[in-house]
Coordinates of C-alpha atoms and ligand atoms in Angstrom, one line a residue:
Q7 CA -28.2 -6.2 10.0
L8 CA -26.6 -8.5 7.6
D9 CA -23.4 -7.3 5.8
E10 CA -23.3 -8.2 2.4
P11 CA -20.7 -6.4 0.6
F12 CA -20.6 -9.2 -1.8
L13 CA -23.5 -7.5 -3.4
V14 CA -21.5 -4.9 -4.8
L15 CA -18.9 -7.4 -6.9
D16 CA -19.6 -8.8 -10.2
L17 CA -21.8 -11.5 -9.6
K18 CA -22.8 -14.7 -11.5
E19 CA -26.3 -15.5 -12.2
N20 CA -26.2 -18.4 -9.6
E21 CA -24.9 -16.3 -7.0
K22 CA -27.8 -13.6 -7.5
S23 CA -30.3 -16.3 -7.3
L24 CA -28.6 -17.5 -4.1
F25 CA -29.4 -14.4 -2.6
H26 CA -33.0 -15.0 -3.3
T27 CA -33.1 -18.6 -1.9
V28 CA -31.4 -17.7 1.4
Y29 CA -33.3 -14.6 2.4
T30 CA -36.6 -16.0 1.5
K31 CA -35.7 -19.0 3.8
I32 CA -34.6 -16.7 6.4
G33 CA -37.9 -14.7 5.8
K34 CA -40.2 -17.5 6.0
E35 CA -38.5 -19.0 9.3
C36 CA -38.3 -15.7 11.2
P37 CA -41.4 -13.8 9.7
K38 CA -40.9 -11.1 12.7
L39 CA -37.4 -10.3 12.1
K40 CA -36.7 -6.8 10.3
I41 CA -33.6 -7.5 8.4
I42 CA -31.2 -4.8 7.0
V43 CA -28.9 -5.7 4.2
A44 CA -25.7 -3.5 4.2
T45 CA -23.6 -2.9 1.1
Y46 CA -20.6 -0.8 1.0
F47 CA -17.3 0.0 -0.9
E48 CA -19.0 0.1 -4.3
G49 CA -22.2 0.6 -6.1
L50 CA -24.8 -2.3 -6.6
R51 CA -25.1 -1.5 -10.4
D52 CA -26.2 -4.4 -12.2
N53 CA -26.9 -6.2 -8.7
L54 CA -29.7 -3.6 -7.8
Q55 CA -32.6 -5.6 -9.0
T56 CA -31.3 -8.4 -6.6
A57 CA -30.9 -6.4 -3.7
V58 CA -34.1 -4.6 -3.9
S59 CA -36.3 -7.5 -4.4
L60 CA -35.0 -9.3 -1.4
P61 CA -37.7 -9.8 1.3
I62 CA -35.8 -7.1 3.9
V63 CA -37.0 -4.1 5.6
A64 CA -34.0 -2.1 4.6
L65 CA -31.1 -1.9 2.1
H66 CA -28.1 0.2 2.9
I67 CA -26.0 1.6 0.0
D68 CA -22.7 3.5 -0.1
I69 CA -23.0 7.2 -1.1
V70 CA -19.5 8.0 -0.7
R71 CA -17.7 5.6 -2.8
Y72 CA -20.5 5.7 -5.3
P73 CA -22.6 8.4 -5.5
E74 CA -23.7 7.8 -8.9
Q75 CA -26.2 4.9 -7.8
L76 CA -28.5 7.2 -5.6
D77 CA -30.6 8.0 -8.5
E78 CA -31.4 4.7 -10.1
V79 CA -31.7 3.1 -6.4
L80 CA -34.4 5.7 -5.5
N81 CA -36.3 5.1 -9.0
T82 CA -36.2 1.3 -8.2
L83 CA -37.1 1.0 -4.6
P84 CA -40.2 -0.9 -3.9
P85 CA -42.9 1.0 -2.3
K86 CA -42.1 -0.1 1.4
L87 CA -38.4 -0.8 1.4
I88 CA -36.4 1.7 3.6
I89 CA -33.0 3.0 2.2
S90 CA -30.3 3.6 4.5
L91 CA -27.9 6.3 3.1
G92 CA -24.3 5.9 3.8
V93 CA -23.2 9.3 3.3
V94 CA -20.3 9.9 6.1
D95 CA -17.1 8.1 4.8
G96 CA -16.3 5.3 7.2
R97 CA -13.0 4.7 5.6
N98 CA -11.5 7.9 5.6
V99 CA -10.8 10.5 8.2
W100 CA -12.0 13.8 6.8
K101 CA -14.8 15.8 8.0
N102 CA -18.2 15.4 6.0
D103 CA -19.1 18.0 3.7
F104 CA -22.4 18.6 5.0
T105 CA -23.8 20.8 1.9
Q106 CA -23.0 17.8 -0.4
S107 CA -24.5 15.2 1.9
L108 CA -27.7 17.4 2.3
Q109 CA -28.0 17.6 -1.4
F110 CA -28.2 13.7 -1.5
I111 CA -30.3 13.4 1.5
V112 CA -32.9 15.9 0.2
K113 CA -33.0 14.4 -3.2
A114 CA -34.1 11.2 -1.3
I115 CA -36.6 12.8 0.7
N116 CA -38.3 14.7 -2.2
K117 CA -38.6 11.2 -3.8
I118 CA -39.6 8.8 -1.2
G119 CA -40.5 10.9 2.1
S120 CA -38.5 11.0 5.2
E121 CA -40.2 8.0 6.9
R122 CA -38.3 5.7 4.7
I123 CA -34.7 7.2 5.1
M124 CA -32.0 6.1 7.5
L125 CA -28.7 7.9 7.7
A126 CA -25.3 6.2 8.7
P127 CA -21.9 6.0 7.9
S128 CA -20.9 4.5 4.2
C129 CA -19.5 1.4 6.1
S130 CA -18.7 0.1 9.4
L131 CA -16.4 2.3 11.5
L132 CA -14.1 -0.5 12.2
H133 CA -11.8 1.1 9.6
S134 CA -11.8 4.6 11.1
P135 CA -9.7 5.7 14.0
C136 CA -11.7 6.3 17.2
D137 CA -11.5 9.5 18.6
L138 CA -9.9 12.7 17.2
D139 CA -10.5 14.5 20.8
L140 CA -7.6 12.2 21.9
E141 CA -5.2 14.2 19.6
T142 CA -4.2 16.9 21.8
N143 CA -0.6 17.5 21.0
E144 CA -0.7 20.4 18.6
K145 CA 2.9 20.1 17.5
V146 CA 1.8 16.8 16.1
L147 CA -1.5 17.3 14.4
I148 CA -1.7 21.1 14.1
P149 CA -5.2 22.7 14.6
E150 CA -5.6 23.9 11.0
I151 CA -5.3 20.2 10.0
K152 CA -7.2 19.0 12.7
Q153 CA -10.1 21.1 12.1
W154 CA -10.9 19.1 8.8
L155 CA -10.8 15.7 10.2
A156 CA -13.5 13.5 12.0
F157 CA -12.9 10.1 13.4
A158 CA -15.4 7.7 14.4
K159 CA -16.9 9.5 17.3
Q160 CA -16.9 12.6 15.5
K161 CA -18.6 10.8 12.4
I162 CA -21.6 9.4 14.4
A163 CA -22.2 13.1 15.7
E164 CA -22.3 14.2 12.2
I165 CA -24.9 11.9 11.2
V166 CA -27.0 13.2 14.1
V167 CA -26.3 16.9 12.9
L168 CA -27.3 15.8 9.3
K169 CA -30.5 14.3 10.4
Y170 CA -31.8 17.6 12.0
L171 CA -30.6 19.8 9.3
A172 CA -32.3 17.5 6.6
L173 CA -35.4 17.8 8.7
K174 CA -35.1 21.5 9.1
D175 CA -35.5 21.0 12.9
N176 CA -33.5 23.6 14.3
M177 CA -32.8 21.7 17.5
G178 CA -29.6 22.8 19.5
N179 CA -28.9 25.6 17.0
I180 CA -28.1 23.2 14.3
T181 CA -28.0 25.8 11.4
S182 CA -24.9 27.2 13.2
K183 CA -23.2 23.7 12.6
L184 CA -24.0 24.0 8.9
N185 CA -22.1 27.2 8.6
E186 CA -19.3 26.1 10.8
N187 CA -19.1 23.3 8.2
I188 CA -19.2 25.5 5.2
S189 CA -16.5 27.7 6.7
I190 CA -14.3 24.8 7.6
H191 CA -14.6 23.3 4.1
N192 CA -13.9 26.8 2.4
S193 CA -10.7 27.2 4.7
R194 CA -9.4 23.9 3.3
K195 CA -10.1 25.1 -0.4
I196 CA -7.9 28.3 0.3
S197 CA -5.4 26.8 2.8
K198 CA -1.8 27.9 2.5
I199 CA -0.4 24.5 3.7
I200 CA -2.2 22.3 1.0
Y201 CA -1.1 23.7 -2.3
N202 CA 2.2 23.7 -4.1
E203 CA 2.0 25.2 -7.5
E204 CA 5.5 24.1 -8.5
I205 CA 4.7 20.3 -8.0
K206 CA 1.5 20.8 -9.9
Q207 CA 3.2 22.2 -12.7
R208 CA 5.9 19.5 -12.7
L209 CA 3.0 16.9 -13.0
D210 CA 1.5 18.8 -15.9
E211 CA 5.0 18.6 -17.7
I212 CA 5.6 14.9 -17.6
T213 CA 6.1 13.5 -21.0
E214 CA 6.3 9.9 -22.1
K215 CA 10.0 10.2 -22.0
D216 CA 9.9 10.4 -18.1
T217 CA 8.0 7.3 -18.1
K218 CA 10.5 5.2 -20.0
R219 CA 14.1 4.1 -19.2
E220 CA 16.7 5.1 -21.7
N221 CA 16.7 1.6 -23.4
I222 CA 14.6 -1.6 -23.3
F223 CA 15.5 -4.5 -20.7
Y224 CA 17.5 -6.3 -23.2
D225 CA 20.0 -3.6 -23.7
R226 CA 19.9 -2.6 -20.1
R227 CA 20.8 -6.0 -18.9
K228 CA 23.8 -6.3 -20.9
K229 CA 25.2 -3.1 -19.6
Q230 CA 24.4 -4.2 -16.1
Y231 CA 26.0 -7.6 -16.5
R232 CA 29.1 -5.9 -17.5
S233 CA 29.2 -3.4 -14.7
L234 CA 27.7 -5.5 -12.1
N235 CA 29.3 -8.6 -12.6
L236 CA 27.1 -10.8 -10.3
P237 CA 27.2 -14.5 -10.1
L238 CA 24.7 -17.0 -11.6
F239 CA 21.8 -17.3 -8.9
P240 CA 22.8 -13.9 -7.0
T241 CA 21.8 -14.0 -3.5
T242 CA 20.2 -11.2 -1.8
T243 CA 17.4 -10.1 0.9
I244 CA 14.3 -8.1 0.7
G245 CA 15.7 -5.3 3.0
S246 CA 15.0 -5.4 6.7
F247 CA 17.0 -7.4 9.2
P248 CA 15.5 -8.2 12.7
Q249 CA 14.0 -5.2 14.7
T250 CA 15.1 -6.4 18.0
P251 CA 13.7 -5.4 21.3
E252 CA 16.8 -3.3 21.7
I253 CA 16.4 -1.4 18.7
R254 CA 12.6 -0.5 19.6
N255 CA 14.1 0.4 22.9
W256 CA 16.3 2.9 21.4
R257 CA 13.7 4.5 19.2
A258 CA 11.3 4.7 22.4
K259 CA 14.1 6.5 24.5
L260 CA 14.8 9.0 21.6
K261 CA 11.1 9.5 21.5
K262 CA 10.9 10.5 25.0
E263 CA 14.1 12.5 24.6
E264 CA 16.2 10.5 27.0
I265 CA 18.9 10.3 24.3
T266 CA 20.2 12.4 21.9
K267 CA 19.7 12.2 17.8
T268 CA 23.3 11.7 17.6
E269 CA 23.5 8.8 20.3
Y270 CA 20.6 7.3 18.4
N271 CA 22.2 7.6 15.0
D272 CA 25.4 6.2 16.5
F273 CA 23.8 3.1 17.8
L274 CA 22.0 2.5 14.4
K275 CA 25.2 2.8 12.5
K276 CA 26.7 0.2 14.6
E277 CA 23.9 -2.1 14.0
T278 CA 24.3 -1.3 10.4
K279 CA 27.9 -2.2 10.2
K280 CA 27.5 -5.5 12.0
A281 CA 24.8 -6.2 9.5
I282 CA 27.0 -5.5 6.5
H283 CA 30.1 -7.4 7.8
W284 CA 28.1 -10.2 8.5
Q285 CA 26.3 -10.4 5.0
E286 CA 29.8 -10.1 3.7
E287 CA 31.0 -13.0 6.0
I288 CA 28.4 -15.6 4.9
G289 CA 28.7 -14.6 0.9
I290 CA 25.7 -12.7 0.2
D291 CA 26.2 -11.2 -3.2
V292 CA 23.9 -8.1 -3.1
L293 CA 23.9 -6.7 0.5
V294 CA 20.9 -4.4 2.1
H295 CA 21.6 -2.0 5.1
G296 CA 18.9 -3.5 7.2
E297 CA 16.7 -0.4 7.5
F298 CA 17.2 -0.5 11.6
E299 CA 16.7 3.2 11.3
R300 CA 12.9 2.7 10.0
N301 CA 9.8 2.5 12.3
D302 CA 7.5 1.4 9.4
M303 CA 7.9 1.3 5.5
V304 CA 5.7 3.9 4.9
E305 CA 5.6 6.2 8.1
Y306 CA 9.3 6.7 7.6
F307 CA 8.9 8.1 4.1
G308 CA 5.6 10.2 5.2
E309 CA 7.9 11.6 8.1
Q310 CA 10.2 12.9 5.6
L311 CA 7.8 14.2 2.8
E312 CA 5.9 17.4 2.8
G313 CA 1.9 16.9 2.6
F314 CA 1.9 14.3 5.2
V315 CA 0.7 14.6 9.0
F316 CA 0.8 12.2 11.7
T317 CA -1.5 11.3 14.7
E318 CA -0.6 10.0 18.1
N319 CA -3.4 7.7 18.6
A320 CA -5.2 7.0 15.1
W321 CA -4.7 3.4 15.3
V322 CA -6.6 1.1 12.9
Q323 CA -6.9 -2.7 12.5
S324 CA -4.9 -4.0 9.8
Y325 CA -5.4 -7.7 10.1
G326 CA -6.0 -10.2 13.1
S327 CA -4.7 -8.6 15.9
R328 CA -2.5 -6.2 14.2
C329 CA -2.9 -2.5 13.9
V330 CA -1.2 0.3 12.0
K331 CA -1.4 4.0 12.5
P332 CA -1.7 5.4 8.8
P333 CA -0.1 8.7 7.9
I334 CA -2.7 11.2 6.5
I335 CA -1.8 12.8 3.3
F336 CA -3.7 16.0 3.5
G337 CA -1.7 18.2 0.9
D338 CA 0.7 18.3 -2.3
V339 CA 3.4 15.9 -1.8
Y340 CA 7.0 16.8 -2.7
R341 CA 10.5 15.8 -1.2
S342 CA 12.3 18.7 0.4
N343 CA 15.6 16.8 1.3
P344 CA 17.0 13.4 0.5
M345 CA 15.3 10.7 2.3
T346 CA 17.5 7.6 2.6
V347 CA 20.8 8.8 0.8
E348 CA 22.9 9.1 4.1
W349 CA 22.0 5.7 5.2
S350 CA 22.7 4.0 1.7
K351 CA 25.9 5.9 1.3
Y352 CA 27.2 5.1 5.1
A353 CA 26.3 1.3 4.4
Q354 CA 28.0 1.5 0.9
S355 CA 31.1 2.9 2.5
L356 CA 31.6 -0.1 4.7
T357 CA 32.0 -2.7 1.8
K358 CA 33.1 -3.3 -1.7
K359 CA 30.2 -5.4 -2.6
Y360 CA 27.0 -3.8 -3.8
V361 CA 24.4 -2.4 -1.2
K362 CA 20.9 -2.0 -2.2
G363 CA 19.1 1.3 -1.9
M364 CA 16.0 0.5 -0.5
L365 CA 12.7 2.5 -1.0
T366 CA 8.9 2.0 -0.6
G367 CA 6.9 2.7 -4.0
P368 CA 4.4 5.3 -4.6
V369 CA 1.5 2.9 -4.8
T370 CA 2.1 1.3 -1.3
I371 CA 2.8 4.7 0.2
L372 CA -0.5 5.9 -1.1
Q373 CA -2.6 2.6 -0.1
W374 CA -1.2 2.4 3.4
S375 CA -2.0 6.2 4.1
F376 CA -5.3 8.0 4.8
V377 CA -5.5 10.0 1.3
R378 CA -6.8 13.4 0.9
N379 CA -10.3 13.5 -0.8
D380 CA -10.1 16.8 -2.7
Q381 CA -8.2 15.4 -5.8
P382 CA -8.4 12.1 -7.4
R383 CA -6.2 9.3 -5.9
W384 CA -3.9 8.9 -9.1
Q385 CA -2.9 12.7 -8.8
T386 CA -1.6 12.2 -5.1
C387 CA 0.0 9.1 -6.3
M388 CA 2.0 10.8 -9.4
Q389 CA 3.4 13.4 -6.6
V390 CA 4.5 10.8 -4.3
A391 CA 6.2 9.1 -7.5
L392 CA 8.0 12.3 -8.5
A393 CA 9.4 12.4 -4.8
I394 CA 10.5 8.8 -5.1
R395 CA 12.1 9.8 -8.6
D396 CA 14.3 12.4 -7.1
E397 CA 15.2 10.0 -4.3
I398 CA 16.3 7.4 -6.8
I399 CA 18.3 9.8 -8.9
D400 CA 19.9 11.2 -5.9
L401 CA 21.1 7.5 -4.6
E402 CA 22.5 7.0 -8.1
K403 CA 24.3 10.2 -7.8
A404 CA 25.7 8.8 -4.5
G405 CA 27.4 5.8 -6.2
I406 CA 24.4 3.3 -5.4
K407 CA 24.3 0.8 -8.3
I408 CA 21.1 -1.2 -7.4
I409 CA 17.9 0.3 -6.2
Q410 CA 14.7 -1.6 -4.8
I411 CA 11.5 -0.1 -4.9
D412 CA 9.1 -2.1 -2.7
E413 CA 5.4 -2.3 -3.9
P414 CA 3.7 -4.7 -2.1
A415 CA 0.3 -3.2 -2.1
I416 CA -0.1 -2.9 -5.7
R417 CA -2.7 -5.7 -6.1
E418 CA -4.7 -4.7 -3.0
G419 CA -5.3 -1.4 -4.5
L420 CA -7.4 -3.4 -7.5
P421 CA -11.1 -1.8 -7.9
L422 CA -13.9 -4.1 -6.9
R423 CA -15.1 -4.3 -10.5
R424 CA -13.3 -5.8 -13.2
I425 CA -14.2 -3.3 -15.4
D426 CA -12.2 -0.7 -13.4
W427 CA -9.3 -2.8 -13.2
E428 CA -7.2 -1.3 -16.2
N429 CA -8.0 2.4 -15.6
Y430 CA -6.1 1.6 -12.0
L431 CA -3.3 -0.7 -13.2
E432 CA -2.6 2.1 -15.8
W433 CA -1.9 4.8 -13.4
A434 CA -0.3 2.7 -10.7
V435 CA 2.2 1.0 -13.1
R436 CA 2.7 4.6 -14.7
A437 CA 3.5 6.1 -11.1
F438 CA 6.1 3.1 -10.6
R439 CA 7.6 3.9 -14.1
I440 CA 7.7 7.7 -13.3
A441 CA 9.4 7.0 -10.0
T442 CA 12.2 4.4 -11.7
S443 CA 12.8 5.8 -15.0
G444 CA 15.1 8.8 -14.3
V445 CA 18.4 6.8 -14.0
K446 CA 20.9 5.3 -16.4
D447 CA 20.8 2.0 -17.8
E448 CA 23.5 0.6 -15.8
T449 CA 21.7 1.2 -12.6
Q450 CA 19.8 -1.8 -11.8
I451 CA 16.0 -1.5 -10.6
H452 CA 14.5 -3.9 -8.5
T453 CA 10.9 -4.2 -7.0
H454 CA 9.4 -6.7 -4.4
M455 CA 5.9 -7.7 -4.1
C456 CA 4.3 -10.2 -1.7
Y457 CA 0.9 -11.5 -0.4
S458 CA 0.0 -11.6 -4.4
E459 CA -1.4 -13.8 -7.1
F460 CA 0.0 -12.6 -10.4
N461 CA -1.9 -14.4 -12.9
D462 CA -4.4 -11.8 -13.6
I463 CA -2.4 -8.9 -13.4
I464 CA 1.1 -10.3 -15.0
H465 CA 1.0 -8.1 -18.1
N466 CA 0.9 -5.1 -15.8
I467 CA 3.8 -6.3 -13.7
A468 CA 5.8 -6.9 -16.8
D469 CA 4.6 -3.3 -17.8
M470 CA 6.6 -2.0 -14.7
D471 CA 9.6 -3.0 -16.2
A472 CA 11.6 -3.4 -13.2
D473 CA 15.0 -5.1 -13.9
V474 CA 14.6 -7.6 -11.2
I475 CA 11.3 -8.6 -9.4
T476 CA 11.4 -10.5 -5.9
I477 CA 8.3 -12.2 -5.1
E478 CA 6.8 -14.3 -2.1
C479 CA 6.8 -17.7 -3.4
S480 CA 7.7 -20.5 -1.1
R481 CA 4.3 -21.1 0.5
S482 CA 2.9 -22.0 -2.8
Q483 CA 5.9 -24.1 -3.5
M484 CA 7.0 -21.9 -6.5
E485 CA 3.7 -22.1 -8.2
L486 CA 3.3 -18.5 -8.2
L487 CA 6.1 -18.5 -10.8
D488 CA 3.9 -20.2 -13.3
A489 CA 2.3 -17.0 -14.0
F490 CA 5.7 -15.6 -14.9
A491 CA 6.8 -18.7 -16.8
N492 CA 3.4 -19.0 -19.0
F493 CA 3.7 -14.9 -19.7
K494 CA 7.4 -15.4 -20.6
Y495 CA 8.4 -12.9 -18.1
P496 CA 11.5 -11.3 -19.6
N497 CA 13.1 -9.7 -16.8
E498 CA 15.0 -11.4 -13.9
I499 CA 13.0 -12.9 -10.8
G500 CA 13.7 -13.8 -7.3
P501 CA 11.1 -16.3 -6.3
G502 CA 11.2 -16.3 -2.3
V503 CA 13.0 -19.6 -1.2
Y504 CA 11.7 -19.5 2.4
D505 CA 8.8 -18.3 4.3
I506 CA 9.7 -15.5 6.7
H507 CA 6.6 -15.6 8.6
S508 CA 7.7 -18.8 10.4
P509 CA 10.6 -19.2 12.7
R510 CA 11.5 -22.5 11.0
I511 CA 14.8 -22.9 9.4
P512 CA 14.7 -24.1 6.0
S513 CA 17.1 -26.7 5.1
R514 CA 19.7 -26.4 2.3
D515 CA 18.1 -29.1 0.5
E516 CA 14.5 -27.8 0.5
I517 CA 15.9 -24.5 -0.9
I518 CA 17.7 -26.4 -3.8
Y519 CA 14.6 -28.3 -4.3
L520 CA 12.5 -25.2 -4.6
L521 CA 15.5 -23.4 -6.9
E522 CA 15.4 -26.6 -9.2
K523 CA 11.8 -26.3 -9.4
A524 CA 12.1 -22.6 -10.3
K525 CA 14.6 -23.3 -12.8
E526 CA 12.2 -25.8 -14.7
V527 CA 9.9 -23.0 -15.7
I528 CA 12.4 -19.8 -15.6
P529 CA 15.8 -19.9 -17.4
A530 CA 18.4 -20.1 -14.7
E531 CA 20.4 -17.1 -15.8
Q532 CA 17.2 -15.1 -15.1
L533 CA 16.9 -16.3 -11.4
W534 CA 17.7 -14.8 -8.1
V535 CA 17.9 -16.2 -4.7
N536 CA 16.1 -14.5 -1.5
P537 CA 13.6 -14.9 1.1
D538 CA 9.9 -14.5 0.5
C539 CA 10.2 -11.0 2.2
G540 CA 11.9 -8.7 4.9
L541 CA 13.2 -10.3 7.9
K542 CA 12.3 -7.4 10.7
T543 CA 10.0 -9.8 12.6
R544 CA 12.5 -12.4 12.9
D545 CA 15.1 -12.8 15.4
W546 CA 19.0 -13.0 14.5
E547 CA 19.6 -16.4 15.4
E548 CA 16.8 -17.7 12.9
T549 CA 17.6 -15.1 10.4
K550 CA 21.7 -16.3 10.4
K551 CA 20.9 -19.6 10.2
A552 CA 18.2 -19.6 7.2
L553 CA 20.3 -17.1 5.3
I554 CA 23.6 -19.4 5.5
E555 CA 21.4 -22.5 4.3
M556 CA 20.3 -19.9 1.4
V557 CA 23.7 -19.1 0.4
Q558 CA 25.1 -22.5 0.5
A559 CA 22.1 -23.6 -1.7
A560 CA 22.9 -21.1 -4.3
K561 CA 26.4 -22.1 -4.4
S562 CA 25.6 -25.7 -4.7
L563 CA 23.5 -25.0 -7.7
R564 CA 26.1 -22.8 -9.4
K565 CA 28.6 -25.6 -9.0
K566 CA 26.2 -28.2 -10.4
I567 CA 25.5 -26.2 -13.5
T568 CA 29.4 -25.0 -14.1
E569 CA 30.0 -28.8 -13.8
S570 CA 27.5 -29.6 -16.4
V571 CA 28.7 -27.3 -18.6
L572 CA 32.3 -28.6 -18.3
L573 CA 31.9 -32.3 -18.3
Ligands
LIG1095 N1 11.8 -3.7 2.2 C1 10.8 -4.2 3.1 C2 11.2 -5.0 4.3 O1 12.3 -5.7 3.9 C3 9.8 -4.9 2.4 C4 8.5 -5.3 3.2 C5 7.3 -5.8 2.6 O2 7.3 -6.2 1.5 N2 6.1 -5.7 3.2 O3 10.9 -5.1 5.2
LIG1096 ZN1 7.2 -8.4 1.2

């Protein structure tokens, strides 16, 4: 099997013809080799001809992500080519709907005969947790929800069952498995824990007004300038401070019930207090509370929102050797209680400077979870957006003047085909705007994005209308800023001035150099000074040294500008 998901992208003519060249060569040199080409995550669409004309034995297609392609593929298939039907979702955690899969399989059998059909998961099972049987704690994953799920091991079993069902081979009492599957899916449709009429109605009632701040940025800016009274080149950080072994240790002890929640919170309060005082001491302008209470920027919110469930062992690879345990969104999402207000209020009570409220945005929460498959993703995203909106309004009520909503995953949600980009970007931006538009003009909304290229989505980013955006920028030596400069991005920007992935301490001069470079393309009064991203993976020693350099660099630039005006 050769994996060629490239075949579901928008291809140029020369790329298409390369497929012929390469596969013809492989075919000539290894005439006895039986090759399967696997495509997934999208449909072949205009690359169908290229795929079916390759000298291969079998072609795998993704029927979960793009069921629309089945008819066309069946009609186009050359007489001997075998088709592998990816009917079981390899990218999500839900039990397969046998009734629906059988419709696809039977259609294919009727058209080309069962000898030329293989069954498979839609894609590699790398993206799926291993084994649902390992989830034995019914308090963590309640049986009602567990019965709706299938992880890698269960997905393989589903494929075998589908085979016998499709062949009408009643081996091992297979029809009872179909009946069981039907009743499980019916139970999901009428479950009392999934649906919440109130939130559905709230979604229906969203108006244009709910997606807009009271006034345009130009007017908000004046009000914020007057009320916040920040210096030129205001300094800030992206949110998290080092998650030290000590913090992790306390969290583990709480989980094992070796300490009480009060003891744990008292410890976190001490850490927060130290962080606030230290930021004051070195002269940062807009402070953060440090996010010590958060295990993960999505999990922390999922744990407090309704509609989410967690597992004990459902780890999947994120990148390299890193793994994550994404929450599962099984039902309508809503907020029953404030999630971050107490921590923000506590941190703000310790200082006269502004402490930023810190939230994860609706698109990132969606993107980094396993999402329910019984309604469109955008609908789930809007529910999360409303929950975040309520949280932002509560933060404002609690006296928080600056609130940051992180959206690092906006770009990674982009569909694979260009033609589908606008639709996604439209609802992603709308979700952000719904979340952030419930506050007064004076309340300053920040957003943060990292690992991103901005050129081709800059107008959508501008459309988010955050008062300030902080971005990862140092590794590209400020080149990512060009997108904002060319677009004449009107709102404020904090291009990251040092790389938080490296333990290296940036020198004051190099930060000044980067800021001077930024100042050449973005007016100085629009610029903020901050690191590329949160500092949770760094240790305190590096963090302290680096931030001192950053604050001093900003001060030196301020001085230079003041002097140039005066002299
Ligand atoms: N506020 C988060 C933090 O500082 C942002 C993390 C991210 O962008 N990935 O950790
Ligand atoms: Zn980041």
